[in-house]
Coordinates of N, CA and C and ligand atoms in Angstrom, one line a residue:
M146 N 114.0 48.4 109.7 CA 115.0 47.4 110.3 C 115.6 48.0 111.6
K147 N 115.5 47.3 112.7 CA 116.1 47.8 113.9 C 117.6 47.9 113.8
S148 N 118.2 48.9 114.4 CA 119.7 49.0 114.3 C 120.2 48.0 115.4
L149 N 121.4 47.5 115.1 CA 122.0 46.5 116.0 C 123.3 47.1 116.5
I150 N 123.5 47.2 117.9 CA 124.7 47.7 118.4 C 125.4 46.5 119.2
V151 N 126.5 46.2 118.8 CA 127.2 45.0 119.4 C 128.4 45.5 120.2
A152 N 128.4 45.2 121.5 CA 129.5 45.5 122.4 C 130.5 44.3 122.4
N153 N 131.7 44.5 121.8 CA 132.7 43.5 121.8 C 133.7 43.8 122.9
W154 N 133.6 43.1 124.0 CA 134.5 43.4 125.2 C 135.9 42.8 125.0
K155 N 136.0 42.0 124.0 CA 137.3 41.3 123.7 C 137.8 40.7 125.0
C156 N 139.1 40.7 125.3 CA 139.6 40.0 126.5 C 139.6 40.9 127.7
N157 N 138.4 41.5 128.0 CA 138.2 42.4 129.1 C 136.9 42.2 129.8
P158 N 136.7 42.6 131.0 CA 137.7 43.0 132.0 C 138.3 41.8 132.6
E159 N 139.2 42.1 133.6 CA 140.0 41.0 134.1 C 139.3 40.2 135.2
T160 N 138.3 40.8 135.9 CA 137.6 40.0 136.9 C 136.1 40.0 136.7
L161 N 135.5 39.0 137.3 CA 134.1 38.8 137.1 C 133.4 40.0 137.8
K162 N 134.0 40.5 138.9 CA 133.4 41.6 139.6 C 133.3 42.8 138.7
E163 N 134.3 43.1 138.0 CA 134.3 44.3 137.1 C 133.3 44.0 136.0
A164 N 133.2 42.8 135.5 CA 132.2 42.5 134.4 C 130.8 42.7 134.9
E165 N 130.6 42.3 136.2 CA 129.2 42.5 136.8 C 128.9 43.9 136.9
I166 N 129.8 44.7 137.3 CA 129.6 46.2 137.5 C 129.3 46.8 136.1
L167 N 130.1 46.4 135.1 CA 130.0 47.0 133.8 C 128.6 46.6 133.2
I168 N 128.2 45.3 133.3 CA 127.0 44.9 132.7 C 125.8 45.6 133.4
A169 N 125.9 45.8 134.7 CA 124.8 46.4 135.4 C 124.6 47.8 135.0
S170 N 125.7 48.5 134.7 CA 125.5 49.9 134.3 C 125.0 50.0 132.8
V171 N 125.5 49.0 132.0 CA 125.0 49.0 130.6 C 123.5 48.8 130.7
K172 N 123.0 47.8 131.5 CA 121.6 47.4 131.5 C 120.8 48.6 132.0
R173 N 121.3 49.3 133.0 CA 120.5 50.5 133.5 C 120.4 51.5 132.4
G174 N 121.5 51.7 131.7 CA 121.6 52.8 130.7 C 120.7 52.6 129.5
I175 N 120.5 51.3 129.2 CA 119.8 51.1 127.9 C 118.3 50.8 128.1
K176 N 117.9 50.9 129.4 CA 116.5 50.7 129.7 C 115.6 51.6 128.8
G177 N 114.6 51.1 128.2 CA 113.7 52.0 127.5 C 114.1 52.3 126.0
I178 N 115.2 51.7 125.7 CA 115.6 51.8 124.3 C 114.9 50.8 123.4
K179 N 114.1 51.2 122.4 CA 113.2 50.3 121.7 C 113.7 49.9 120.3
N180 N 114.0 50.9 119.5 CA 114.2 50.5 118.1 C 115.6 50.1 117.8
T181 N 116.4 49.8 118.8 CA 117.8 49.5 118.7 C 118.1 48.2 119.5
E182 N 118.7 47.3 118.9 CA 119.0 46.0 119.5 C 120.4 46.0 120.1
V183 N 120.6 45.8 121.3 CA 121.9 45.8 121.9 C 122.4 44.4 122.3
I184 N 123.5 44.0 121.8 CA 124.1 42.7 122.1 C 125.4 42.9 122.8
V185 N 125.6 42.2 123.9 CA 126.9 42.3 124.6 C 127.7 41.0 124.4
C186 N 128.9 41.1 124.0 CA 129.8 39.9 123.8 C 130.9 39.9 124.8
P187 N 130.7 39.4 126.0 CA 131.7 39.3 127.0 C 132.6 38.1 126.8
P188 N 133.7 38.0 127.5 CA 134.5 36.7 127.4 C 133.5 35.5 127.9
F189 N 133.7 34.4 127.3 CA 132.9 33.2 127.6 C 132.7 33.0 129.1
L190 N 133.8 33.2 129.8 CA 133.8 32.9 131.3 C 132.7 33.6 132.1
Y191 N 132.2 34.7 131.6 CA 131.2 35.4 132.3 C 129.8 35.1 132.0
F192 N 129.6 34.2 131.0 CA 128.3 33.9 130.5 C 127.3 33.5 131.5
L193 N 127.8 32.7 132.5 CA 126.9 32.0 133.4 C 126.6 32.9 134.6
S194 N 127.3 34.0 134.7 CA 127.0 34.8 135.9 C 125.6 35.4 135.7
P195 N 124.8 35.6 136.9 CA 123.4 36.0 136.8 C 123.3 37.3 136.0
G196 N 124.2 38.2 136.1 CA 124.1 39.5 135.4 C 123.9 39.4 133.9
F197 N 124.4 38.3 133.4 CA 124.4 38.1 131.9 C 123.3 37.1 131.5
Q198 N 122.5 36.6 132.5 CA 121.5 35.6 132.2 C 120.1 36.1 132.5
M199 N 119.9 37.4 132.2 CA 118.5 38.0 132.5 C 117.6 37.8 131.3
P200 N 116.3 37.5 131.5 CA 115.5 37.4 130.3 C 115.4 38.7 129.5
G201 N 115.4 38.6 128.3 CA 115.4 39.8 127.4 C 116.7 40.3 127.1
F202 N 117.7 39.9 127.8 CA 119.1 40.4 127.6 C 119.8 39.6 126.5
K203 N 120.4 40.2 125.5 CA 120.9 39.5 124.4 C 122.5 39.3 124.5
L204 N 122.8 38.0 124.6 CA 124.2 37.7 124.8 C 124.8 37.2 123.5
G205 N 126.1 37.7 123.3 CA 126.8 37.2 122.1 C 128.1 36.7 122.5
A206 N 128.7 35.8 121.6 CA 130.0 35.3 121.8 C 131.0 35.9 120.9
Q207 N 132.3 35.9 121.2 CA 133.3 36.6 120.4 C 133.9 35.6 119.3
N208 N 133.5 34.3 119.5 CA 134.1 33.3 118.6 C 133.4 32.0 118.9
C209 N 133.5 31.0 118.1 CA 133.0 29.7 118.4 C 133.9 28.7 117.5
F210 N 133.7 27.4 117.8 CA 134.4 26.4 117.1 C 133.5 25.9 115.9
W211 N 134.0 25.1 115.0 CA 133.2 24.7 113.9 C 132.6 23.3 114.0
E212 N 133.0 22.6 115.2 CA 132.3 21.3 115.4 C 131.4 21.5 116.6
Q213 N 130.4 20.6 116.8 CA 129.5 20.8 117.9 C 130.0 20.1 119.2
K214 N 130.8 19.1 119.1 CA 131.4 18.5 120.3 C 132.5 17.6 119.9
G215 N 133.3 17.1 120.9 CA 134.3 16.1 120.5 C 135.7 16.5 121.1
P216 N 136.7 15.8 120.6 CA 138.0 16.0 121.2 C 138.7 17.2 120.6
Y217 N 138.3 18.4 121.1 CA 138.9 19.6 120.6 C 139.2 20.5 121.8
T218 N 140.4 20.2 122.3 CA 140.8 20.9 123.6 C 140.8 22.4 123.5
G219 N 140.1 23.0 124.4 CA 140.0 24.4 124.5 C 139.0 25.1 123.7
E220 N 138.3 24.4 122.9 CA 137.3 25.0 122.0 C 135.9 25.1 122.6
I221 N 135.1 26.0 122.1 CA 133.7 26.1 122.6 C 132.8 26.0 121.4
S222 N 131.8 25.2 121.5 CA 131.0 24.9 120.2 C 129.7 25.8 120.2
P223 N 129.2 26.0 119.0 CA 128.0 26.8 118.8 C 126.8 26.2 119.7
G224 N 126.7 24.9 119.7 CA 125.6 24.3 120.5 C 125.8 24.6 122.0
Q225 N 127.0 24.6 122.5 CA 127.2 25.0 123.9 C 126.8 26.4 124.1
L226 N 127.1 27.3 123.2 CA 126.8 28.7 123.3 C 125.3 28.8 123.3
K227 N 124.6 28.1 122.4 CA 123.2 28.2 122.3 C 122.5 27.8 123.6
N228 N 123.1 26.7 124.2 CA 122.5 26.2 125.4 C 122.7 27.1 126.6
L229 N 123.6 28.0 126.5 CA 123.9 29.0 127.6 C 123.1 30.3 127.3
G230 N 122.2 30.3 126.4 CA 121.4 31.5 126.1 C 122.0 32.5 125.2
C231 N 123.1 32.1 124.5 CA 123.7 33.0 123.6 C 122.9 33.1 122.3
S232 N 122.8 34.2 121.7 CA 122.0 34.3 120.5 C 122.9 34.8 119.3
Y233 N 124.0 35.4 119.5 CA 124.8 35.9 118.5 C 126.2 35.4 118.6
V234 N 127.0 35.3 117.5 CA 128.4 35.0 117.6 C 129.2 35.7 116.6
I235 N 130.3 36.4 117.0 CA 131.2 37.1 116.1 C 132.1 36.0 115.4
V236 N 132.2 36.1 114.1 CA 133.0 35.2 113.4 C 134.0 35.9 112.5
G237 N 135.3 35.5 112.5 CA 136.3 36.1 111.6 C 136.7 37.5 111.9
H238 N 136.7 37.8 113.2 CA 137.2 39.1 113.7 C 138.7 39.3 113.2
S239 N 139.1 40.5 112.9 CA 140.4 40.7 112.3 C 141.5 40.4 113.3
E240 N 141.2 40.5 114.6 CA 142.2 40.2 115.6 C 142.4 38.6 115.6
R241 N 141.4 37.9 115.4 CA 141.5 36.4 115.3 C 142.3 36.1 114.0
R242 N 142.0 36.8 113.0 CA 142.6 36.6 111.7 C 144.1 36.9 111.8
A243 N 144.5 38.0 112.6 CA 145.9 38.4 112.7 C 146.7 37.5 113.7
Y244 N 146.0 37.2 114.8 CA 146.8 36.5 115.9 C 146.5 35.1 116.1
L245 N 145.4 34.6 115.6 CA 145.0 33.2 115.9 C 144.7 32.3 114.7
G246 N 145.3 32.7 113.6 CA 145.2 31.8 112.4 C 143.8 31.7 111.8
E247 N 142.9 32.6 112.1 CA 141.6 32.5 111.5 C 141.7 32.8 110.0
T248 N 141.2 31.9 109.2 CA 141.2 32.1 107.7 C 139.8 32.3 107.2
D249 N 139.7 32.6 105.9 CA 138.4 32.7 105.3 C 137.7 31.3 105.4
A250 N 138.5 30.2 105.2 CA 137.9 28.9 105.2 C 137.4 28.5 106.6
K251 N 138.2 28.9 107.6 CA 137.7 28.6 109.0 C 136.5 29.5 109.3
A252 N 136.4 30.7 108.8 CA 135.3 31.5 109.1 C 134.0 30.9 108.4
N253 N 134.2 30.3 107.3 CA 133.1 29.6 106.6 C 132.6 28.4 107.4
K254 N 133.6 27.6 107.9 CA 133.1 26.5 108.7 C 132.4 26.9 110.0
K255 N 132.9 28.0 110.6 CA 132.3 28.5 111.8 C 130.9 29.0 111.6
L256 N 130.8 29.7 110.5 CA 129.4 30.3 110.1 C 128.4 29.1 110.0
K257 N 128.9 28.1 109.2 CA 128.0 26.9 109.0 C 127.6 26.3 110.3
A258 N 128.6 26.1 111.2 CA 128.3 25.4 112.5 C 127.4 26.3 113.3
A259 N 127.6 27.6 113.3 CA 126.7 28.5 114.1 C 125.3 28.5 113.6
L260 N 125.2 28.5 112.2 CA 123.9 28.5 111.6 C 123.1 27.2 111.9
E261 N 123.8 26.1 112.0 CA 123.2 24.8 112.3 C 122.4 25.0 113.7
Q262 N 123.0 25.8 114.5 CA 122.4 26.0 115.9 C 121.4 27.2 115.9
K263 N 121.2 27.7 114.7 CA 120.3 28.9 114.6 C 120.9 30.1 115.4
L264 N 122.2 30.2 115.6 CA 122.8 31.4 116.2 C 122.8 32.4 115.1
N265 N 122.9 33.7 115.4 CA 123.0 34.8 114.5 C 124.5 35.1 114.4
P266 N 125.1 34.7 113.3 CA 126.6 35.1 113.2 C 126.8 36.5 112.7
I267 N 127.8 37.1 113.3 CA 128.2 38.4 112.8 C 129.6 38.2 112.1
L268 N 129.6 38.3 110.8 CA 130.8 38.0 110.0 C 131.6 39.3 109.9
C269 N 132.8 39.3 110.4 CA 133.7 40.5 110.2 C 134.5 40.4 109.0
V270 N 134.5 41.5 108.2 CA 135.4 41.6 107.1 C 136.0 43.0 107.1
G271 N 137.1 43.1 106.4 CA 137.8 44.5 106.4 C 139.2 44.4 105.9
E272 N 139.6 45.4 105.2 CA 141.0 45.5 104.6 C 142.0 46.0 105.6
T273 N 143.2 45.7 105.4 CA 144.3 46.3 106.3 C 144.7 47.6 105.6
E274 N 145.5 48.4 106.3 CA 145.9 49.7 105.8 C 146.7 49.5 104.5
K275 N 147.6 48.4 104.5 CA 148.4 48.2 103.3 C 147.5 47.9 102.1
Q276 N 146.5 47.0 102.4 CA 145.6 46.7 101.3 C 144.8 47.9 100.7
R277 N 144.4 48.8 101.7 CA 143.7 50.0 101.2 C 144.7 50.8 100.3
K278 N 145.9 51.0 100.8 CA 146.9 51.8 100.1 C 147.2 51.2 98.7
L279 N 147.2 49.9 98.7 CA 147.4 49.3 97.4 C 146.2 49.3 96.4
G280 N 145.1 49.7 97.0 CA 143.9 49.8 96.1 C 143.2 48.5 96.0
T281 N 143.4 47.6 96.9 CA 142.8 46.2 96.8 C 141.6 46.0 97.7
T282 N 141.2 47.1 98.4 CA 140.0 47.0 99.3 C 138.9 46.2 98.7
E283 N 138.5 46.5 97.5 CA 137.3 45.9 96.9 C 137.5 44.4 96.8
N284 N 138.7 44.0 96.3 CA 139.0 42.6 96.1 C 139.0 41.8 97.4
V285 N 139.6 42.5 98.4 CA 139.7 41.8 99.7 C 138.3 41.6 100.3
L286 N 137.5 42.6 100.2 CA 136.1 42.5 100.8 C 135.3 41.4 100.0
K287 N 135.5 41.4 98.7 CA 134.7 40.4 97.9 C 135.2 39.0 98.3
R288 N 136.5 38.9 98.4 CA 137.0 37.5 98.7 C 136.6 37.1 100.0
Q289 N 136.6 38.0 101.0 CA 136.2 37.6 102.4 C 134.8 37.2 102.5
V290 N 133.9 38.0 101.8 CA 132.5 37.7 101.9 C 132.2 36.4 101.1
L291 N 132.7 36.3 99.9 CA 132.4 35.1 99.1 C 132.9 33.8 99.7
S292 N 134.1 33.9 100.3 CA 134.6 32.6 100.9 C 133.8 32.3 102.1
A293 N 133.5 33.3 102.9 CA 132.8 33.0 104.2 C 131.4 32.4 103.9
L294 N 130.8 32.9 102.8 CA 129.4 32.4 102.6 C 129.3 31.2 101.7
K295 N 130.4 30.7 101.3 CA 130.4 29.5 100.3 C 129.6 28.4 100.9
G296 N 128.6 27.9 100.1 CA 127.8 26.7 100.4 C 126.7 27.0 101.5
I297 N 126.5 28.3 101.8 CA 125.4 28.6 102.7 C 124.1 29.0 102.0
S298 N 123.1 28.3 102.4 CA 121.8 28.5 101.6 C 121.2 29.9 101.9
A299 N 120.3 30.4 101.1 CA 119.7 31.7 101.3 C 119.0 31.8 102.6
A300 N 118.3 30.7 102.9 CA 117.4 30.6 104.1 C 118.3 30.9 105.3
K301 N 119.5 30.2 105.3 CA 120.4 30.4 106.4 C 121.1 31.7 106.4
A302 N 121.5 32.2 105.2 CA 122.2 33.5 105.1 C 121.4 34.6 105.7
A303 N 120.1 34.5 105.7 CA 119.2 35.6 106.2 C 119.5 35.9 107.7
L304 N 120.1 34.9 108.4 CA 120.4 35.1 109.8 C 121.7 35.9 110.1
I305 N 122.5 36.1 109.0 CA 123.9 36.6 109.1 C 123.8 38.2 109.1
T306 N 124.7 38.8 109.9 CA 125.0 40.2 109.9 C 126.4 40.3 109.4
V307 N 126.7 41.2 108.5 CA 128.1 41.4 108.1 C 128.6 42.7 108.7
A308 N 129.8 42.6 109.4 CA 130.4 43.8 110.0 C 131.5 44.3 109.1
Y309 N 131.5 45.5 108.6 CA 132.6 46.1 107.9 C 133.5 46.7 108.9
E310 N 134.7 46.1 109.1 CA 135.6 46.6 110.1 C 137.0 46.8 109.4
P311 N 137.3 47.9 108.9 CA 138.6 48.1 108.3 C 139.7 48.0 109.4
V312 N 140.6 47.1 109.2 CA 141.6 46.8 110.2 C 142.3 48.0 110.8
W313 N 142.6 49.0 109.9 CA 143.3 50.2 110.3 C 142.5 51.1 111.2
A314 N 141.2 50.9 111.3 CA 140.4 51.7 112.1 C 140.1 51.1 113.5
I315 N 140.5 49.8 113.6 CA 140.1 49.1 114.9 C 141.1 49.5 116.0
G316 N 140.6 50.1 117.1 CA 141.4 50.4 118.2 C 142.4 51.5 118.0
T317 N 142.3 52.2 116.9 CA 143.3 53.2 116.6 C 142.9 54.7 116.9
G318 N 141.6 54.9 117.0 CA 141.0 56.2 117.1 C 140.9 56.8 115.7
N319 N 141.3 56.1 114.7 CA 141.3 56.6 113.4 C 140.1 56.0 112.6
A320 N 138.9 56.5 113.0 CA 137.7 55.9 112.5 C 137.6 56.1 111.0
C321 N 136.9 55.2 110.3 CA 136.7 55.3 108.9 C 135.7 56.4 108.6
G322 N 136.0 57.1 107.5 CA 135.1 58.2 107.1 C 133.7 57.6 106.7
F323 N 132.7 58.5 106.9 CA 131.3 58.0 106.6 C 131.2 57.5 105.2
E324 N 131.8 58.3 104.3 CA 131.6 58.0 102.9 C 132.3 56.7 102.5
E325 N 133.5 56.5 103.1 CA 134.2 55.2 102.8 C 133.5 54.0 103.4
A326 N 132.9 54.2 104.6 CA 132.1 53.1 105.1 C 130.9 52.8 104.3
K327 N 130.3 53.9 103.7 CA 129.1 53.7 102.9 C 129.5 52.9 101.6
E328 N 130.6 53.3 101.0 CA 131.1 52.6 99.8 C 131.3 51.1 100.1
A329 N 132.0 50.8 101.2 CA 132.2 49.5 101.6 C 131.0 48.7 101.8
S330 N 130.0 49.3 102.5 CA 128.8 48.6 102.8 C 128.0 48.3 101.5
R331 N 128.0 49.3 100.6 CA 127.4 49.1 99.3 C 128.0 47.9 98.5
L332 N 129.3 47.9 98.6 CA 130.0 46.8 97.9 C 129.6 45.4 98.5
I333 N 129.6 45.4 99.8 CA 129.3 44.1 100.5 C 127.9 43.7 100.1
R334 N 127.0 44.6 100.1 CA 125.6 44.3 99.7 C 125.5 43.8 98.3
K335 N 126.3 44.4 97.4 CA 126.3 44.0 96.0 C 126.8 42.6 95.9
V336 N 127.8 42.3 96.6 CA 128.4 40.9 96.6 C 127.3 39.9 97.1
I337 N 126.6 40.3 98.1 CA 125.6 39.4 98.7 C 124.4 39.2 97.7
A338 N 124.1 40.3 97.0 CA 123.0 40.3 96.1 C 123.4 39.4 94.9
G339 N 124.7 39.4 94.5 CA 125.1 38.5 93.5 C 124.9 37.0 93.8
L340 N 125.0 36.7 95.1 CA 124.9 35.3 95.6 C 123.4 34.9 95.8
Y341 N 122.7 35.8 96.4 CA 121.3 35.4 96.8 C 120.2 36.3 96.3
G342 N 120.5 37.3 95.5 CA 119.5 38.2 94.9 C 119.3 39.4 95.8
K343 N 118.7 40.5 95.2 CA 118.7 41.8 95.8 C 117.8 41.8 97.0
E344 N 116.7 41.0 96.9 CA 115.7 41.1 98.0 C 116.3 40.6 99.3
L345 N 117.0 39.5 99.3 CA 117.6 39.0 100.5 C 118.8 39.9 100.9
A346 N 119.5 40.4 99.9 CA 120.7 41.3 100.3 C 120.2 42.5 101.0
D347 N 119.0 43.0 100.7 CA 118.5 44.2 101.3 C 118.0 43.9 102.8
E348 N 117.8 42.6 103.0 CA 117.3 42.2 104.4 C 118.5 42.0 105.3
I349 N 119.7 41.8 104.8 CA 120.8 41.5 105.6 C 121.4 42.7 106.2
R350 N 121.6 42.7 107.5 CA 122.2 43.9 108.2 C 123.7 44.0 108.0
I351 N 124.1 45.2 107.6 CA 125.5 45.5 107.5 C 125.8 46.5 108.6
V352 N 126.8 46.2 109.4 CA 127.1 47.2 110.5 C 128.6 47.7 110.3
Y353 N 128.9 48.8 110.9 CA 130.3 49.3 110.8 C 131.0 49.1 112.2
G354 N 132.3 48.8 112.2 CA 133.1 48.7 113.4 C 134.5 49.3 113.2
G355 N 135.0 50.0 114.2 CA 136.3 50.6 114.1 C 136.3 52.0 114.7
S356 N 136.8 52.1 116.0 CA 136.9 53.4 116.6 C 135.5 54.1 116.7
V357 N 134.5 53.4 116.9 CA 133.2 54.0 117.1 C 133.1 54.6 118.5
N358 N 132.6 55.9 118.6 CA 132.4 56.5 119.9 C 131.1 57.3 119.9
G359 N 130.9 57.9 121.0 CA 129.6 58.7 121.2 C 129.4 59.8 120.2
K360 N 130.5 60.3 119.7 CA 130.4 61.4 118.8 C 130.1 61.0 117.3
N361 N 130.7 59.9 116.9 CA 130.6 59.5 115.5 C 129.5 58.5 115.2
A362 N 129.0 57.8 116.3 CA 128.1 56.7 116.1 C 126.9 57.0 115.2
A363 N 126.1 58.1 115.5 CA 124.9 58.4 114.8 C 125.2 58.7 113.3
G364 N 126.4 59.3 113.1 CA 126.8 59.6 111.7 C 126.8 58.4 110.8
Y365 N 127.3 57.3 111.3 CA 127.4 56.1 110.5 C 126.0 55.6 110.1
I366 N 125.1 55.7 111.1 CA 123.7 55.2 110.8 C 123.1 56.1 109.7
K367 N 123.3 57.4 109.9 CA 122.7 58.4 109.0 C 123.4 58.5 107.6
K368 N 124.7 58.6 107.7 CA 125.4 58.9 106.4 C 126.0 57.7 105.7
S369 N 126.4 56.6 106.5 CA 127.0 55.5 105.8 C 126.0 54.4 105.5
L370 N 124.7 54.7 105.9 CA 123.6 53.8 105.6 C 123.9 52.4 106.1
V371 N 124.5 52.2 107.3 CA 124.7 50.9 107.9 C 123.5 50.7 108.9
Q372 N 123.3 49.4 109.2 CA 122.2 49.2 110.1 C 122.7 48.9 111.6
G373 N 123.9 49.3 111.9 CA 124.3 49.1 113.2 C 125.8 49.3 113.4
L374 N 126.3 49.0 114.6 CA 127.7 49.3 114.9 C 128.3 48.2 115.7
L375 N 129.6 47.9 115.5 CA 130.3 46.9 116.4 C 131.3 47.8 117.1
V376 N 131.1 47.8 118.4 CA 131.9 48.7 119.3 C 132.9 47.9 120.2
G377 N 134.1 48.2 120.1 CA 135.2 47.6 120.9 C 135.5 48.4 122.1
G378 N 136.6 49.2 122.1 CA 137.1 50.0 123.2 C 136.0 50.7 123.9
A379 N 135.1 51.4 123.2 CA 134.1 52.3 123.8 C 133.1 51.5 124.6
S380 N 133.0 50.2 124.3 CA 131.9 49.4 125.0 C 132.4 49.1 126.4
L381 N 133.6 49.4 126.8 CA 134.1 49.1 128.1 C 133.9 50.3 129.0
D382 N 133.5 51.4 128.4 CA 133.2 52.6 129.2 C 131.7 52.8 129.2
P383 N 131.0 52.4 130.3 CA 129.5 52.4 130.2 C 128.9 53.8 129.7
K384 N 129.5 54.9 130.2 CA 129.0 56.2 129.8 C 129.0 56.4 128.3
E385 N 130.2 56.1 127.8 CA 130.4 56.2 126.3 C 129.5 55.3 125.5
F386 N 129.4 54.1 126.0 CA 128.6 53.1 125.3 C 127.1 53.5 125.3
I387 N 126.7 53.9 126.4 CA 125.3 54.4 126.5 C 125.0 55.6 125.6
K388 N 126.0 56.4 125.6 CA 125.9 57.6 124.7 C 125.8 57.1 123.2
I389 N 126.5 56.1 122.8 CA 126.4 55.6 121.5 C 125.0 55.0 121.2
V390 N 124.5 54.2 122.2 CA 123.2 53.6 122.0 C 122.2 54.7 121.9
K391 N 122.2 55.6 122.8 CA 121.2 56.7 122.8 C 121.3 57.5 121.5
S392 N 122.5 57.8 121.0 CA 122.5 58.6 119.8 C 122.0 57.9 118.6
V393 N 122.2 56.6 118.6 CA 121.6 55.8 117.5 C 120.1 55.7 117.6
F394 N 119.6 55.5 118.9 CA 118.2 55.5 119.1 C 117.6 56.8 118.7
A395 N 118.2 57.9 119.0 CA 117.6 59.2 118.7 C 117.6 59.4 117.1
Q396 N 118.7 58.9 116.5 CA 118.8 59.0 115.1 C 117.6 58.2 114.4
N397 N 117.4 57.0 115.0 CA 116.3 56.2 114.4 C 114.9 56.7 114.7
S398 N 114.8 57.5 115.7 CA 113.5 58.1 116.1 C 113.2 59.3 115.3
D399 N 114.2 59.9 114.6 CA 113.9 61.1 113.9 C 112.8 61.0 112.8
Ligands
LIG167 P1 137.3 49.4 118.5 O1 137.1 47.9 118.1 O2 135.9 50.0 118.6 O3 138.0 49.4 119.7 O4 138.0 50.0 117.3 C1 136.1 47.4 117.2 C2 136.2 45.9 117.0 O5 137.3 45.4 117.0 O6 135.2 45.2 116.9

């Protein structure tokens, strides 16, 4: 299975010019990378700029709405994303859960709407620091995965990637230990196997996100047995991001 590296630019950069410069360096840096799939998720506003519309380049969105069209001021639908050449969409990111009222139920509706358009959703799950300290990590992950996948057929679920992103590790520099990430990804796979069977669960990619950098990236692929990484802060620094991609590529070529 190819590793997936997702660059989540979040609400950055501030200008289209900066976005063009950043994407140009990323594209230069990842030339020749074969066994690793790189997806860049810039703010929606930059999607139409030529730098993001190159053939072969994989564009992802950071969010989508759960309806395909209609009177929903300010929302962007999965169909609209698809029509702009977008192939992936992040759903249920913890920042949206914390600041924008994203719930498990909303994540479920968004997944269904994205799958209707054959987009590849990246479902984010992860416990907060408090939940980890209380020992409820397992229950939180189970609940998030089960609620998000409710009513989704096996055929459609095959398109989903699950990102384990412990909230305490996001943007803090306090990356999750390889062993903890491995335990979480095992648990997530077990929950998916309970829903759809082991064969399908083994095909679903599970990626890790939270303070990934050039130094720790390959370790997650090797030791945590995840099939990719979701990179926030480090994806805004082209040198660091390319270092991440190359280290994963090297790890996969071993
Ligand atoms: P980070 O963000 O790499 O800056 O920790 C990861 C994410 O939020 O997806």
